[in-house]
PDB file of C-alpha atoms in Angstrom:
ATOM      1  CA  MET A  23       0.175   0.103  -0.093  1.00 55.00           C
ATOM      2  CA  ARG A  24       3.407   2.672   1.035  1.00 55.00           C
ATOM      3  CA  PHE A  25       4.404   1.623  -2.233  1.00 48.00           C
ATOM      4  CA  ALA A  26       1.205   2.613  -4.191  1.00 47.00           C
ATOM      5  CA  THR A  27       1.047   5.757  -2.668  1.00 49.00           C
ATOM      6  CA  LEU A  28       3.994   6.992  -2.874  1.00 47.00           C
ATOM      7  CA  ALA A  29       3.795   5.937  -6.684  1.00 48.00           C
ATOM      8  CA  VAL A  30       0.825   7.635  -8.001  1.00 45.00           C
ATOM      9  CA  CYS A  31       2.835  10.668  -5.584  1.00 49.00           C
ATOM     10  CA  SER A  32       5.364   9.994  -7.775  1.00 52.00           C
ATOM     11  CA  ILE A  33       3.111  10.458 -10.806  1.00 52.00           C
ATOM     12  CA  LEU A  34       1.909  12.531  -9.911  1.00 49.00           C
ATOM     13  CA  MET A  35       4.852  15.096  -9.136  1.00 50.00           C
ATOM     14  CA  THR A  36       5.882  14.769 -12.520  1.00 51.00           C
ATOM     15  CA  ALA A  37       2.665  16.034 -13.668  1.00 49.00           C
ATOM     16  CA  CYS A  38       3.617  18.909 -12.544  1.00 51.00           C
ATOM     17  CA  ALA A  39       6.743  19.709 -13.444  1.00 51.00           C
ATOM     18  CA  THR A  40       6.884  22.661 -15.786  1.00 51.00           C
ATOM     19  CA  THR A  41       9.876  23.514 -18.279  1.00 53.00           C
ATOM     20  CA  PRO A  42      11.810  26.485 -18.125  1.00 59.00           C
ATOM     21  CA  GLU A  43      10.800  29.083 -20.019  1.00 65.00           C
ATOM     22  CA  VAL A  44      13.148  30.176 -22.457  1.00 64.00           C
ATOM     23  CA  SER A  45      14.701  34.103 -22.082  1.00 89.00           C
ATOM     24  CA  LEU A  46      16.258  35.802 -24.405  1.00 93.00           C
ATOM     25  CA  THR A  47      16.288  39.177 -25.672  1.00 96.00           C
ATOM     26  CA  PRO A  48      14.988  40.180 -28.409  1.00 96.00           C
ATOM     27  CA  LEU A  49      18.635  41.092 -30.354  1.00 97.00           C
ATOM     28  CA  GLU A  50      18.724  37.543 -28.953  1.00 97.00           C
ATOM     29  CA  ILE A  51      15.758  36.808 -30.965  1.00 97.00           C
ATOM     30  CA  GLN A  52      15.934  38.665 -33.625  1.00 98.00           C
ATOM     31  CA  SER A  53      18.659  37.104 -34.804  1.00 97.00           C
ATOM     32  CA  MET A  54      17.995  34.086 -34.586  1.00 98.00           C
ATOM     33  CA  GLN A  55      14.866  34.674 -36.431  1.00 98.00           C
ATOM     34  CA  THR A  56      17.254  36.593 -39.737  1.00 98.00           C
ATOM     35  CA  ARG A  57      19.584  35.733 -42.791  1.00 98.00           C
ATOM     36  CA  SER A  58      20.795  37.905 -45.147  1.00 98.00           C
ATOM     37  CA  PHE A  59      20.503  36.054 -48.471  1.00 98.00           C
ATOM     38  CA  GLU A  60      23.406  36.920 -51.688  1.00 96.00           C
ATOM     39  CA  ALA A  61      19.875  36.701 -54.332  1.00 96.00           C
ATOM     40  CA  GLU A  62      17.476  39.367 -55.444  1.00 96.00           C
ATOM     41  CA  LYS A  63      14.865  39.957 -53.418  1.00 97.00           C
ATOM     42  CA  SER A  64      11.858  38.401 -56.482  1.00 97.00           C
ATOM     43  CA  GLU A  65      13.872  35.056 -56.463  1.00 97.00           C
ATOM     44  CA  THR A  66      13.999  34.933 -52.365  1.00 98.00           C
ATOM     45  CA  PHE A  67      10.596  35.952 -52.119  1.00 98.00           C
ATOM     46  CA  ALA A  68       9.878  32.902 -54.244  1.00 98.00           C
ATOM     47  CA  SER A  69      12.412  30.703 -52.397  1.00 98.00           C
ATOM     48  CA  VAL A  70      10.197  31.230 -49.081  1.00 99.00           C
ATOM     49  CA  MET A  71       7.280  30.391 -50.652  1.00 98.00           C
ATOM     50  CA  SER A  72       8.924  27.201 -51.126  1.00 98.00           C
ATOM     51  CA  MET A  73       9.506  27.035 -48.148  1.00 98.00           C
ATOM     52  CA  PHE A  74       6.610  26.992 -46.338  1.00 98.00           C
ATOM     53  CA  GLN A  75       4.662  24.832 -48.724  1.00 97.00           C
ATOM     54  CA  ASN A  76       7.161  22.051 -48.811  1.00 96.00           C
ATOM     55  CA  LEU A  77       6.591  22.167 -45.214  1.00 96.00           C
ATOM     56  CA  GLY A  78       3.272  22.285 -45.414  1.00 96.00           C
ATOM     57  CA  TYR A  79       1.902  25.411 -44.900  1.00 97.00           C
ATOM     58  CA  THR A  80      -1.248  27.349 -46.627  1.00 97.00           C
ATOM     59  CA  ILE A  81       0.176  30.505 -47.727  1.00 98.00           C
ATOM     60  CA  ARG A  82      -2.574  32.955 -46.117  1.00 98.00           C
ATOM     61  CA  GLN A  83      -1.486  36.648 -48.566  1.00 98.00           C
ATOM     62  CA  ALA A  84       1.969  37.121 -50.131  1.00 98.00           C
ATOM     63  CA  ASP A  85       3.017  40.569 -51.100  1.00 98.00           C
ATOM     64  CA  VAL A  86       5.844  40.664 -54.118  1.00 97.00           C
ATOM     65  CA  SER A  87       6.234  44.681 -53.403  1.00 97.00           C
ATOM     66  CA  THR A  88       6.187  44.780 -49.200  1.00 98.00           C
ATOM     67  CA  GLY A  89       7.939  41.742 -49.534  1.00 98.00           C
ATOM     68  CA  PHE A  90       5.732  40.168 -46.586  1.00 99.00           C
ATOM     69  CA  ILE A  91       4.073  36.732 -46.602  1.00 99.00           C
ATOM     70  CA  THR A  92       2.105  34.782 -44.017  1.00 99.00           C
ATOM     71  CA  ALA A  93       1.455  31.520 -43.913  1.00 98.00           C
ATOM     72  CA  GLU A  94       0.123  28.757 -41.956  1.00 97.00           C
ATOM     73  CA  SER A  95      -0.135  24.476 -41.509  1.00 95.00           C
ATOM     74  CA  THR A  96      -2.815  22.320 -40.892  1.00 88.00           C
ATOM     75  CA  ALA A  97      -4.357  22.306 -37.682  1.00 82.00           C
ATOM     76  CA  GLU A  98      -5.041  19.546 -35.317  1.00 82.00           C
ATOM     77  CA  THR A  99      -7.756  18.771 -33.408  1.00 76.00           C
ATOM     78  CA  SER A 100      -8.130  16.986 -30.443  1.00 71.00           C
ATOM     79  CA  THR A 101      -9.787  16.332 -27.287  1.00 64.00           C
ATOM     80  CA  ASN A 102      -8.733  16.097 -24.118  1.00 60.00           C
ATOM     81  CA  MET A 103      -9.767  12.175 -23.148  1.00 58.00           C
ATOM     82  CA  LEU A 104     -10.055  12.823 -19.636  1.00 57.00           C
ATOM     83  CA  GLU A 105     -12.862  15.820 -19.930  1.00 53.00           C
ATOM     84  CA  LEU A 106     -14.582  13.775 -21.878  1.00 52.00           C
ATOM     85  CA  ALA A 107     -14.683  11.001 -18.873  1.00 53.00           C
ATOM     86  CA  LEU A 108     -15.143  13.137 -16.816  1.00 55.00           C
ATOM     87  CA  ILE A 109     -17.785  15.384 -18.563  1.00 54.00           C
ATOM     88  CA  GLY A 110     -18.895  13.908 -21.544  1.00 56.00           C
ATOM     89  CA  ALA A 111     -19.658  16.019 -24.720  1.00 53.00           C
ATOM     90  CA  ARG A 112     -18.865  18.650 -22.861  1.00 57.00           C
ATOM     91  CA  ALA A 113     -15.284  18.566 -22.901  1.00 59.00           C
ATOM     92  CA  ASN A 114     -13.211  20.822 -24.542  1.00 69.00           C
ATOM     93  CA  ARG A 115     -12.083  20.526 -27.711  1.00 75.00           C
ATOM     94  CA  TYR A 116      -8.588  21.939 -28.988  1.00 81.00           C
ATOM     95  CA  THR A 117      -7.247  22.985 -32.016  1.00 86.00           C
ATOM     96  CA  SER A 118      -3.168  23.435 -32.413  1.00 91.00           C
ATOM     97  CA  SER A 119      -1.664  25.283 -35.675  1.00 93.00           C
ATOM     98  CA  THR A 120       1.324  27.315 -36.412  1.00 95.00           C
ATOM     99  CA  ARG A 121       1.160  31.083 -37.795  1.00 97.00           C
ATOM    100  CA  ALA A 122       4.525  32.087 -39.694  1.00 98.00           C
ATOM    101  CA  THR A 123       5.373  35.078 -40.728  1.00 98.00           C
ATOM    102  CA  ALA A 124       8.033  36.596 -43.295  1.00 99.00           C
ATOM    103  CA  THR A 125       9.414  39.125 -44.215  1.00 99.00           C
ATOM    104  CA  ILE A 126      11.935  40.296 -47.267  1.00 99.00           C
ATOM    105  CA  GLU A 127      14.171  43.470 -47.846  1.00 98.00           C
ATOM    106  CA  GLU A 128      16.978  44.333 -49.899  1.00 97.00           C
ATOM    107  CA  MET A 129      20.193  45.683 -47.512  1.00 94.00           C
ATOM    108  CA  ASN A 130      23.166  46.045 -48.557  1.00 92.00           C
ATOM    109  CA  GLY A 131      23.128  44.538 -51.586  1.00 92.00           C
ATOM    110  CA  GLU A 132      21.845  41.521 -50.259  1.00 97.00           C
ATOM    111  CA  THR A 133      18.396  40.060 -49.127  1.00 98.00           C
ATOM    112  CA  ARG A 134      17.364  39.532 -45.540  1.00 98.00           C
ATOM    113  CA  VAL A 135      15.221  37.322 -44.809  1.00 99.00           C
ATOM    114  CA  ARG A 136      12.971  37.112 -40.972  1.00 99.00           C
ATOM    115  CA  LEU A 137      11.227  34.835 -39.925  1.00 99.00           C
ATOM    116  CA  ASN A 138       8.604  34.141 -36.903  1.00 98.00           C
ATOM    117  CA  PHE A 139       7.243  31.068 -36.218  1.00 98.00           C
ATOM    118  CA  VAL A 140       4.058  30.484 -33.283  1.00 97.00           C
ATOM    119  CA  ASN A 141       2.291  28.049 -31.651  1.00 96.00           C
ATOM    120  CA  ALA A 142      -1.275  28.480 -32.088  1.00 93.00           C
ATOM    121  CA  ARG A 143      -4.013  26.375 -29.855  1.00 89.00           C
ATOM    122  CA  LYS A 144      -7.313  27.070 -29.823  1.00 84.00           C
ATOM    123  CA  SER A 145      -9.628  25.387 -27.109  1.00 79.00           C
ATOM    124  CA  SER A 146     -13.942  25.476 -27.395  1.00 75.00           C
ATOM    125  CA  SER A 147     -15.915  24.270 -24.736  1.00 68.00           C
ATOM    126  CA  GLY A 148     -19.822  23.008 -25.322  1.00 64.00           C
ATOM    127  CA  TRP A 149     -20.711  26.011 -23.303  1.00 66.00           C
ATOM    128  CA  GLY A 150     -19.571  28.041 -26.111  1.00 68.00           C
ATOM    129  CA  GLN A 151     -16.975  29.467 -24.772  1.00 75.00           C
ATOM    130  CA  ASN A 152     -13.772  30.299 -25.914  1.00 78.00           C
ATOM    131  CA  SER A 153     -10.164  31.102 -26.089  1.00 80.00           C
ATOM    132  CA  SER A 154      -6.624  31.084 -27.236  1.00 81.00           C
ATOM    133  CA  ASP A 155      -2.714  30.640 -26.581  1.00 88.00           C
ATOM    134  CA  ASP A 156      -0.291  32.061 -28.590  1.00 92.00           C
ATOM    135  CA  LYS A 157       3.228  31.400 -28.016  1.00 96.00           C
ATOM    136  CA  PRO A 158       6.242  32.437 -29.726  1.00 96.00           C
ATOM    137  CA  VAL A 159       8.213  29.558 -31.588  1.00 97.00           C
ATOM    138  CA  LEU A 160      11.930  29.930 -29.739  1.00 97.00           C
ATOM    139  CA  ASP A 161      13.448  26.863 -30.817  1.00 97.00           C
ATOM    140  CA  ALA A 162      16.731  27.371 -33.764  1.00 97.00           C
ATOM    141  CA  GLU A 163      16.770  24.856 -34.722  1.00 98.00           C
ATOM    142  CA  VAL A 164      12.868  25.678 -36.641  1.00 97.00           C
ATOM    143  CA  TYR A 165      14.608  29.065 -37.796  1.00 98.00           C
ATOM    144  CA  THR A 166      18.159  26.950 -39.243  1.00 98.00           C
ATOM    145  CA  ASN A 167      15.735  24.882 -40.596  1.00 98.00           C
ATOM    146  CA  ALA A 168      14.069  27.004 -42.601  1.00 98.00           C
ATOM    147  CA  PHE A 169      16.990  29.013 -43.837  1.00 99.00           C
ATOM    148  CA  ASN A 170      18.612  25.908 -44.644  1.00 98.00           C
ATOM    149  CA  LYS A 171      15.703  25.040 -47.091  1.00 98.00           C
ATOM    150  CA  ILE A 172      15.744  27.513 -48.349  1.00 98.00           C
ATOM    151  CA  GLU A 173      19.063  28.200 -49.065  1.00 98.00           C
ATOM    152  CA  ASN A 174      18.916  24.718 -50.851  1.00 97.00           C
ATOM    153  CA  GLU A 175      15.674  26.405 -52.744  1.00 97.00           C
ATOM    154  CA  LEU A 176      17.710  29.621 -54.187  1.00 98.00           C
ATOM    155  CA  PHE A 177      20.471  27.225 -54.949  1.00 96.00           C
ATOM    156  CA  VAL A 178      17.786  24.848 -57.043  1.00 95.00           C
ATOM    157  CA  ARG A 179      16.681  28.383 -58.579  1.00 93.00           C
ATOM    158  CA  SER A 180      19.815  29.809 -59.509  1.00 91.00           C
ATOM    159  CA  ALA A 181      20.926  26.247 -60.786  1.00 89.00           C
ATOM    160  CA  SER A 182      17.934  26.217 -63.864  1.00 79.00           C
TER     161      SER A 182
END
């Protein structure tokens, strides 16, 4: 009995543990989200569009003259099974997606790209209440991966 109580308490305590928030300065965030390319703005713009599409994003808006692109990943919907078991049809439903923006501008003979990814989570209950929770993606690997894909697209376009 004592072992079972200890096991349950251990599980509950680890379930309450949270991952520490990443604390970056605005300059560090900008540095992570920005890269310059030695290519024309129009080529870079098309390469950023291709990168988003290759990653499964839907382009919501794109304007070459301003260099601004908005895109969104497909949404995933889930239901909290514990809530469903406890309160039935009134359980919350969660929809998660990733929204992205890109700003492309010419600077000093290069083209500068700044990407911004945001994880968006919306919940709706059977009672008609809705809420949203947007969190910026601050994982440098995500941005490095995206910039590498843009670089590959630029290489393919220059070889054509």
